[in-house]
Amino acid sequence: MLSKTDLDLLRNFRSQSNPVVSVYLNTDGKAHSKKEVETRLRELSRPVRIQPEPEERREFHRQTIAEYQKIEDHIVKHYKEFNCRGLALFSCSAEDLWHEIELPRPPRDRVIVSDAPFIRPLQFQEVEYHPYCTVVLDRNSAKILLIYKGAIQETIRVIEEAPQRDRHSGRSDYGEERAHRKGGAQVGGHLKHVAEALFKLHQRQPLHWLILGCKPEYLHEFEQTLHSYLRERVAAHLDLAVDTPDHEILDRSLKIERSLVFKEHCRVVEKLQHTIQANGMAVSGLEQTLRYLNVQAVESLLVARDFQLPGVYCDRCHFLGILETVCPVSGDQMLETPDVVTLAIDRALNLNCEVQQVYEGVGMDKLGQIGAFIRYRL
């Protein structure tokens, strides 16, 4: 599973003269067979293998092919051992780099050759996930699933003792009414216990959403029992039994998560559009976004998935640009990069800005694929 340690290690690695090969691969067994994965691996490597190189780059090209072959052999040999929906592998044998990360979400298949690991997809896998809970319950039992990064991280069970049969039950109308009141009180107590367990979990691990799975007759009472902090996080309802297998609950929850994330992306992009139209505290397009990022005036950064453009950067002060030849801050010569967008994301994260990658189809194409909410006007 991806961790901050992985990101720090890869972010700080840079080779002076040897190729660093980064491979992202969809290994979702539900969507692709092993044969299909091997075919895609060969297709990914074709441009790497046939790309013509000048004489002075022949050795670099030979090393690149060797690195890719090492990764390909590893995947083919160990494919059955992978229990994940995606893989990210990074290799630079000349400088002892080999790093393999299992991904909870299938990435776009790609191979990148550079002087450093291509970590942008990892950055978004790390920042775009939110922990949330799905709770399924009935009148005397409940199961709370903490879900994060596409997997169940923790399961909490709440089970009440079976109520004893009332000795008056069934003997008269009074007995039936008394049994009904007692049963209602027991259900209410159970719902309260589940709500308390949820709130304790929320205090330990703040939850972004709450999905409730129960019969309609318990839904209203349970929502009213929840702490107000949790009540406002209820995002969806499911009609599920407590004995529903965990994998089925997870699948249903992930579908809801995708829908919720898409709606969030639509809202934030619409907010950015309206703020810009009202001449508010927001900008769009790569040039304006870099301008504000360079002076640390960005509050949050929005980037379309897989958007990248070439640009330039200063190795001393980290100034980012598009066409500048000399850094306006340090006076040093600017260096070229094939993807200044990734450097912008790095810079924003290092400045503790919120960074959000948004899906296609939510309107970022109208804003130049990148934009930002800003702290002040320049």
mmCIF file of N, CA and C in Angstrom, residues 119-213:
data_model
loop_
_atom_site.group_PDB
_atom_site.id
_atom_site.type_symbol
_atom_site.label_atom_id
_atom_site.label_comp_id
_atom_site.label_asym_id
_atom_site.label_seq_id
_atom_site.Cartn_x
_atom_site.Cartn_y
_atom_site.Cartn_z
ATOM 1 N N ILE A 119 6.100 10.254 -10.515
ATOM 2 C CA ILE A 119 5.276 9.944 -9.338
ATOM 3 C C ILE A 119 3.932 10.657 -9.319
ATOM 4 N N ARG A 120 3.621 11.391 -10.362
ATOM 5 C CA ARG A 120 2.366 12.143 -10.315
ATOM 6 C C ARG A 120 1.146 11.264 -10.049
ATOM 7 N N PRO A 121 0.983 10.105 -10.708
ATOM 8 C CA PRO A 121 -0.174 9.265 -10.382
ATOM 9 C C PRO A 121 -0.192 8.831 -8.916
ATOM 10 N N LEU A 122 0.990 8.638 -8.323
ATOM 11 C CA LEU A 122 1.048 8.264 -6.911
ATOM 12 C C LEU A 122 0.582 9.402 -6.027
ATOM 13 N N GLN A 123 0.963 10.620 -6.377
ATOM 14 C CA GLN A 123 0.552 11.766 -5.581
ATOM 15 C C GLN A 123 -0.964 11.834 -5.482
ATOM 16 N N PHE A 124 -1.624 11.579 -6.594
ATOM 17 C CA PHE A 124 -3.071 11.663 -6.579
ATOM 18 C C PHE A 124 -3.694 10.454 -5.910
ATOM 19 N N GLN A 125 -3.075 9.287 -6.035
ATOM 20 C CA GLN A 125 -3.596 8.124 -5.316
ATOM 21 C C GLN A 125 -3.549 8.408 -3.812
ATOM 22 N N GLU A 126 -2.559 9.199 -3.381
ATOM 23 C CA GLU A 126 -2.396 9.495 -1.959
ATOM 24 C C GLU A 126 -3.371 10.565 -1.479
ATOM 25 N N VAL A 127 -3.568 11.634 -2.269
ATOM 26 C CA VAL A 127 -4.342 12.765 -1.754
ATOM 27 C C VAL A 127 -5.827 12.708 -2.096
ATOM 28 N N GLU A 128 -6.248 11.893 -3.068
ATOM 29 C CA GLU A 128 -7.638 11.963 -3.486
ATOM 30 C C GLU A 128 -8.549 11.005 -2.735
ATOM 31 N N TYR A 129 -7.981 10.134 -1.882
ATOM 32 C CA TYR A 129 -8.819 9.210 -1.123
ATOM 33 C C TYR A 129 -9.255 9.821 0.201
ATOM 34 N N HIS A 130 -10.467 9.475 0.620
ATOM 35 C CA HIS A 130 -10.990 9.907 1.913
ATOM 36 C C HIS A 130 -11.477 8.677 2.675
ATOM 37 N N PRO A 131 -11.155 8.555 3.954
ATOM 38 C CA PRO A 131 -11.720 7.448 4.737
ATOM 39 C C PRO A 131 -13.209 7.673 4.976
ATOM 40 N N TYR A 132 -13.978 6.608 4.862
ATOM 41 C CA TYR A 132 -15.411 6.703 5.132
ATOM 42 C C TYR A 132 -15.903 5.372 5.683
ATOM 43 N N CYS A 133 -17.139 5.376 6.177
ATOM 44 C CA CYS A 133 -17.697 4.168 6.793
ATOM 45 C C CYS A 133 -18.978 3.741 6.105
ATOM 46 N N THR A 134 -19.135 2.444 6.001
ATOM 47 C CA THR A 134 -20.426 1.855 5.663
ATOM 48 C C THR A 134 -20.860 1.029 6.863
ATOM 49 N N VAL A 135 -22.055 1.310 7.374
ATOM 50 C CA VAL A 135 -22.561 0.556 8.525
ATOM 51 C C VAL A 135 -23.841 -0.155 8.120
ATOM 52 N N VAL A 136 -23.916 -1.464 8.386
ATOM 53 C CA VAL A 136 -25.128 -2.253 8.148
ATOM 54 C C VAL A 136 -25.629 -2.749 9.507
ATOM 55 N N LEU A 137 -26.929 -2.705 9.695
ATOM 56 C CA LEU A 137 -27.453 -3.068 11.014
ATOM 57 C C LEU A 137 -28.874 -3.607 10.916
ATOM 58 N N ASP A 138 -29.251 -4.343 11.958
ATOM 59 C CA ASP A 138 -30.643 -4.746 12.152
ATOM 60 C C ASP A 138 -31.001 -4.455 13.603
ATOM 61 N N ARG A 139 -32.018 -5.130 14.155
ATOM 62 C CA ARG A 139 -32.522 -4.754 15.476
ATOM 63 C C ARG A 139 -31.585 -5.126 16.625
ATOM 64 N N ASN A 140 -30.650 -6.051 16.420
ATOM 65 C CA ASN A 140 -29.767 -6.408 17.538
ATOM 66 C C ASN A 140 -28.315 -6.672 17.143
ATOM 67 N N SER A 141 -27.927 -6.350 15.907
ATOM 68 C CA SER A 141 -26.526 -6.511 15.520
ATOM 69 C C SER A 141 -26.164 -5.475 14.457
ATOM 70 N N ALA A 142 -24.873 -5.197 14.347
ATOM 71 C CA ALA A 142 -24.408 -4.197 13.372
ATOM 72 C C ALA A 142 -22.972 -4.505 12.992
ATOM 73 N N LYS A 143 -22.602 -4.054 11.802
ATOM 74 C CA LYS A 143 -21.236 -4.219 11.304
ATOM 75 C C LYS A 143 -20.804 -2.883 10.704
ATOM 76 N N ILE A 144 -19.689 -2.348 11.207
ATOM 77 C CA ILE A 144 -19.161 -1.054 10.750
ATOM 78 C C ILE A 144 -17.875 -1.319 9.976
ATOM 79 N N LEU A 145 -17.844 -0.912 8.714
ATOM 80 C CA LEU A 145 -16.670 -1.114 7.872
ATOM 81 C C LEU A 145 -16.000 0.231 7.598
ATOM 82 N N LEU A 146 -14.751 0.368 8.010
ATOM 83 C CA LEU A 146 -13.957 1.552 7.674
ATOM 84 C C LEU A 146 -13.278 1.282 6.338
ATOM 85 N N ILE A 147 -13.556 2.110 5.335
ATOM 86 C CA ILE A 147 -13.054 1.904 3.973
ATOM 87 C C ILE A 147 -12.127 3.044 3.592
ATOM 88 N N TYR A 148 -10.960 2.689 3.080
ATOM 89 C CA TYR A 148 -9.965 3.695 2.695
ATOM 90 C C TYR A 148 -9.086 3.125 1.585
ATOM 91 N N LYS A 149 -8.869 3.929 0.556
ATOM 92 C CA LYS A 149 -8.037 3.530 -0.579
ATOM 93 C C LYS A 149 -8.528 2.233 -1.216
ATOM 94 N N GLY A 150 -9.837 2.119 -1.345
ATOM 95 C CA GLY A 150 -10.420 1.002 -2.063
ATOM 96 C C GLY A 150 -10.462 -0.315 -1.321
ATOM 97 N N ALA A 151 -10.172 -0.293 -0.025
ATOM 98 C CA ALA A 151 -10.144 -1.555 0.738
ATOM 99 C C ALA A 151 -10.746 -1.344 2.128
ATOM 100 N N ILE A 152 -11.173 -2.453 2.733
ATOM 101 C CA ILE A 152 -11.672 -2.403 4.105
ATOM 102 C C ILE A 152 -10.479 -2.381 5.054
ATOM 103 N N GLN A 153 -10.359 -1.315 5.832
ATOM 104 C CA GLN A 153 -9.233 -1.163 6.742
ATOM 105 C C GLN A 153 -9.523 -1.722 8.139
ATOM 106 N N GLU A 154 -10.791 -1.722 8.523
ATOM 107 C CA GLU A 154 -11.143 -2.152 9.876
ATOM 108 C C GLU A 154 -12.612 -2.533 9.910
ATOM 109 N N THR A 155 -12.940 -3.536 10.703
ATOM 110 C CA THR A 155 -14.325 -3.959 10.891
ATOM 111 C C THR A 155 -14.666 -3.936 12.378
ATOM 112 N N ILE A 156 -15.769 -3.282 12.726
ATOM 113 C CA ILE A 156 -16.232 -3.213 14.117
ATOM 114 C C ILE A 156 -17.616 -3.848 14.169
ATOM 115 N N ARG A 157 -17.816 -4.744 15.107
ATOM 116 C CA ARG A 157 -19.114 -5.404 15.253
ATOM 117 C C ARG A 157 -19.760 -4.989 16.583
ATOM 118 N N VAL A 158 -21.052 -4.747 16.528
ATOM 119 C CA VAL A 158 -21.840 -4.417 17.718
ATOM 120 C C VAL A 158 -22.991 -5.413 17.782
ATOM 121 N N ILE A 159 -22.992 -6.253 18.818
ATOM 122 C CA ILE A 159 -24.009 -7.303 18.941
ATOM 123 C C ILE A 159 -24.642 -7.203 20.327
ATOM 124 N N GLU A 160 -25.953 -7.139 20.354
ATOM 125 C CA GLU A 160 -26.684 -7.085 21.624
ATOM 126 C C GLU A 160 -27.103 -8.495 22.032
ATOM 127 N N GLU A 161 -27.241 -8.701 23.328
ATOM 128 C CA GLU A 161 -27.739 -9.984 23.802
ATOM 129 C C GLU A 161 -29.196 -10.148 23.373
ATOM 130 N N ALA A 162 -29.551 -11.350 23.019
ATOM 131 C CA ALA A 162 -30.937 -11.625 22.619
ATOM 132 C C ALA A 162 -31.874 -11.347 23.786
ATOM 133 N N PRO A 163 -32.954 -10.609 23.575
ATOM 134 C CA PRO A 163 -33.875 -10.280 24.673
ATOM 135 C C PRO A 163 -34.562 -11.532 25.218
ATOM 136 N N GLN A 164 -34.745 -11.559 26.556
ATOM 137 C CA GLN A 164 -35.446 -12.681 27.170
ATOM 138 C C GLN A 164 -36.949 -12.550 26.916
ATOM 139 N N ARG A 165 -37.589 -13.654 26.744
ATOM 140 C CA ARG A 165 -39.033 -13.641 26.483
ATOM 141 C C ARG A 165 -39.769 -13.200 27.738
ATOM 142 N N ASP A 166 -40.636 -12.206 27.605
ATOM 143 C CA ASP A 166 -41.419 -11.706 28.747
ATOM 144 C C ASP A 166 -42.449 -12.749 29.157
ATOM 145 N N ARG A 167 -42.565 -12.974 30.456
ATOM 146 C CA ARG A 167 -43.479 -14.024 30.910
ATOM 147 C C ARG A 167 -44.941 -13.652 30.672
ATOM 148 N N HIS A 168 -45.209 -12.312 30.470
ATOM 149 C CA HIS A 168 -46.583 -11.907 30.190
ATOM 150 C C HIS A 168 -46.890 -11.909 28.701
ATOM 151 N N SER A 169 -45.848 -12.112 27.902
ATOM 152 C CA SER A 169 -46.038 -11.977 26.462
ATOM 153 C C SER A 169 -47.037 -12.996 25.938
ATOM 154 N N GLY A 170 -48.025 -12.522 25.188
ATOM 155 C CA GLY A 170 -48.992 -13.418 24.561
ATOM 156 C C GLY A 170 -50.179 -13.749 25.434
ATOM 157 N N ARG A 171 -50.205 -13.322 26.739
ATOM 158 C CA ARG A 171 -51.307 -13.702 27.621
ATOM 159 C C ARG A 171 -52.469 -12.709 27.580
ATOM 160 N N SER A 172 -52.171 -11.485 27.174
ATOM 161 C CA SER A 172 -53.225 -10.468 27.142
ATOM 162 C C SER A 172 -52.782 -9.315 26.276
ATOM 163 N N ASP A 173 -53.731 -8.404 26.019
ATOM 164 C CA ASP A 173 -53.370 -7.200 25.266
ATOM 165 C C ASP A 173 -52.319 -6.401 26.016
ATOM 166 N N TYR A 174 -52.453 -6.362 27.346
ATOM 167 C CA TYR A 174 -51.483 -5.653 28.166
ATOM 168 C C TYR A 174 -50.094 -6.253 27.989
ATOM 169 N N GLY A 175 -50.038 -7.570 27.995
ATOM 170 C CA GLY A 175 -48.747 -8.241 27.841
ATOM 171 C C GLY A 175 -48.129 -7.967 26.489
ATOM 172 N N GLU A 176 -48.955 -7.976 25.436
ATOM 173 C CA GLU A 176 -48.437 -7.698 24.090
ATOM 174 C C GLU A 176 -47.929 -6.266 23.987
ATOM 175 N N GLU A 177 -48.652 -5.323 24.579
ATOM 176 C CA GLU A 177 -48.241 -3.915 24.542
ATOM 177 C C GLU A 177 -46.934 -3.727 25.317
ATOM 178 N N ARG A 178 -46.849 -4.391 26.458
ATOM 179 C CA ARG A 178 -45.643 -4.278 27.280
ATOM 180 C C ARG A 178 -44.437 -4.874 26.551
ATOM 181 N N ALA A 179 -44.643 -6.003 25.894
ATOM 182 C CA ALA A 179 -43.550 -6.631 25.135
ATOM 183 C C ALA A 179 -43.115 -5.747 23.973
ATOM 184 N N HIS A 180 -44.107 -5.094 23.341
ATOM 185 C CA HIS A 180 -43.791 -4.205 22.212
ATOM 186 C C HIS A 180 -42.942 -3.020 22.688
ATOM 187 N N ARG A 181 -43.335 -2.430 23.857
ATOM 188 C CA ARG A 181 -42.575 -1.294 24.396
ATOM 189 C C ARG A 181 -41.162 -1.730 24.767
ATOM 190 N N LYS A 182 -41.065 -2.894 25.368
ATOM 191 C CA LYS A 182 -39.755 -3.392 25.780
ATOM 192 C C LYS A 182 -38.868 -3.658 24.569
ATOM 193 N N GLY A 183 -39.467 -4.257 23.514
ATOM 194 C CA GLY A 183 -38.697 -4.522 22.296
ATOM 195 C C GLY A 183 -38.227 -3.236 21.655
ATOM 196 N N GLY A 184 -39.113 -2.203 21.649
ATOM 197 C CA GLY A 184 -38.730 -0.917 21.079
ATOM 198 C C GLY A 184 -37.586 -0.280 21.849
ATOM 199 N N ALA A 185 -37.628 -0.391 23.169
ATOM 200 C CA ALA A 185 -36.558 0.176 23.999
ATOM 201 C C ALA A 185 -35.238 -0.545 23.737
ATOM 202 N N GLN A 186 -35.304 -1.868 23.549
ATOM 203 C CA GLN A 186 -34.090 -2.625 23.278
ATOM 204 C C GLN A 186 -33.487 -2.246 21.930
ATOM 205 N N VAL A 187 -34.331 -2.053 20.911
ATOM 206 C CA VAL A 187 -33.837 -1.626 19.600
ATOM 207 C C VAL A 187 -33.219 -0.239 19.702
ATOM 208 N N GLY A 188 -33.904 0.665 20.429
ATOM 209 C CA GLY A 188 -33.367 2.017 20.601
ATOM 210 C C GLY A 188 -32.014 2.013 21.294
ATOM 211 N N GLY A 189 -31.893 1.148 22.306
ATOM 212 C CA GLY A 189 -30.599 1.044 22.994
ATOM 213 C C GLY A 189 -29.517 0.521 22.071
ATOM 214 N N HIS A 190 -29.884 -0.442 21.216
ATOM 215 C CA HIS A 190 -28.908 -0.992 20.263
ATOM 216 C C HIS A 190 -28.449 0.072 19.277
ATOM 217 N N LEU A 191 -29.395 0.834 18.729
ATOM 218 C CA LEU A 191 -29.029 1.888 17.778
ATOM 219 C C LEU A 191 -28.117 2.921 18.439
ATOM 220 N N LYS A 192 -28.373 3.208 19.697
ATOM 221 C CA LYS A 192 -27.527 4.151 20.430
ATOM 222 C C LYS A 192 -26.106 3.611 20.576
ATOM 223 N N HIS A 193 -25.981 2.317 20.853
ATOM 224 C CA HIS A 193 -24.652 1.710 20.991
ATOM 225 C C HIS A 193 -23.880 1.768 19.662
ATOM 226 N N VAL A 194 -24.584 1.522 18.555
ATOM 227 C CA VAL A 194 -23.940 1.596 17.241
ATOM 228 C C VAL A 194 -23.485 3.031 16.957
ATOM 229 N N ALA A 195 -24.346 3.996 17.264
ATOM 230 C CA ALA A 195 -24.001 5.399 17.054
ATOM 231 C C ALA A 195 -22.789 5.799 17.898
ATOM 232 N N GLU A 196 -22.716 5.305 19.120
ATOM 233 C CA GLU A 196 -21.567 5.611 19.989
ATOM 234 C C GLU A 196 -20.280 5.012 19.426
ATOM 235 N N ALA A 197 -20.371 3.783 18.917
ATOM 236 C CA ALA A 197 -19.182 3.146 18.327
ATOM 237 C C ALA A 197 -18.707 3.927 17.100
ATOM 238 N N LEU A 198 -19.652 4.405 16.295
ATOM 239 C CA LEU A 198 -19.299 5.204 15.124
ATOM 240 C C LEU A 198 -18.620 6.508 15.519
ATOM 241 N N PHE A 199 -19.149 7.164 16.548
ATOM 242 C CA PHE A 199 -18.567 8.443 16.947
ATOM 243 C C PHE A 199 -17.159 8.260 17.518
ATOM 244 N N LYS A 200 -16.934 7.180 18.265
ATOM 245 C CA LYS A 200 -15.587 6.897 18.768
ATOM 246 C C LYS A 200 -14.612 6.677 17.608
ATOM 247 N N LEU A 201 -15.083 5.976 16.575
ATOM 248 C CA LEU A 201 -14.239 5.770 15.397
ATOM 249 C C LEU A 201 -13.967 7.099 14.706
ATOM 250 N N HIS A 202 -14.980 7.942 14.595
ATOM 251 C CA HIS A 202 -14.816 9.250 13.944
ATOM 252 C C HIS A 202 -13.828 10.130 14.705
ATOM 253 N N GLN A 203 -13.824 10.041 16.036
ATOM 254 C CA GLN A 203 -12.866 10.816 16.834
ATOM 255 C C GLN A 203 -11.437 10.344 16.595
ATOM 256 N N ARG A 204 -11.298 9.036 16.357
ATOM 257 C CA ARG A 204 -9.966 8.470 16.105
ATOM 258 C C ARG A 204 -9.542 8.644 14.656
ATOM 259 N N GLN A 205 -10.499 8.510 13.720
ATOM 260 C CA GLN A 205 -10.224 8.615 12.291
ATOM 261 C C GLN A 205 -11.370 9.403 11.647
ATOM 262 N N PRO A 206 -11.208 10.729 11.486
ATOM 263 C CA PRO A 206 -12.292 11.540 10.925
ATOM 264 C C PRO A 206 -12.818 10.963 9.609
ATOM 265 N N LEU A 207 -14.131 10.847 9.507
ATOM 266 C CA LEU A 207 -14.773 10.220 8.355
ATOM 267 C C LEU A 207 -15.293 11.279 7.394
ATOM 268 N N HIS A 208 -15.087 11.037 6.113
ATOM 269 C CA HIS A 208 -15.531 11.979 5.086
ATOM 270 C C HIS A 208 -17.000 11.765 4.750
ATOM 271 N N TRP A 209 -17.423 10.504 4.674
ATOM 272 C CA TRP A 209 -18.814 10.160 4.372
ATOM 273 C C TRP A 209 -19.263 9.033 5.297
ATOM 274 N N LEU A 210 -20.574 8.877 5.347
ATOM 275 C CA LEU A 210 -21.161 7.753 6.069
ATOM 276 C C LEU A 210 -22.263 7.166 5.186
ATOM 277 N N ILE A 211 -22.154 5.877 4.903
ATOM 278 C CA ILE A 211 -23.165 5.161 4.113
ATOM 279 C C ILE A 211 -23.920 4.245 5.071
ATOM 280 N N LEU A 212 -25.245 4.366 5.092
ATOM 281 C CA LEU A 212 -26.064 3.590 6.017
ATOM 282 C C LEU A 212 -26.761 2.460 5.278
ATOM 283 N N GLY A 213 -26.595 1.253 5.789
ATOM 284 C CA GLY A 213 -27.236 0.090 5.193
ATOM 285 C C GLY A 213 -28.138 -0.594 6.200
#
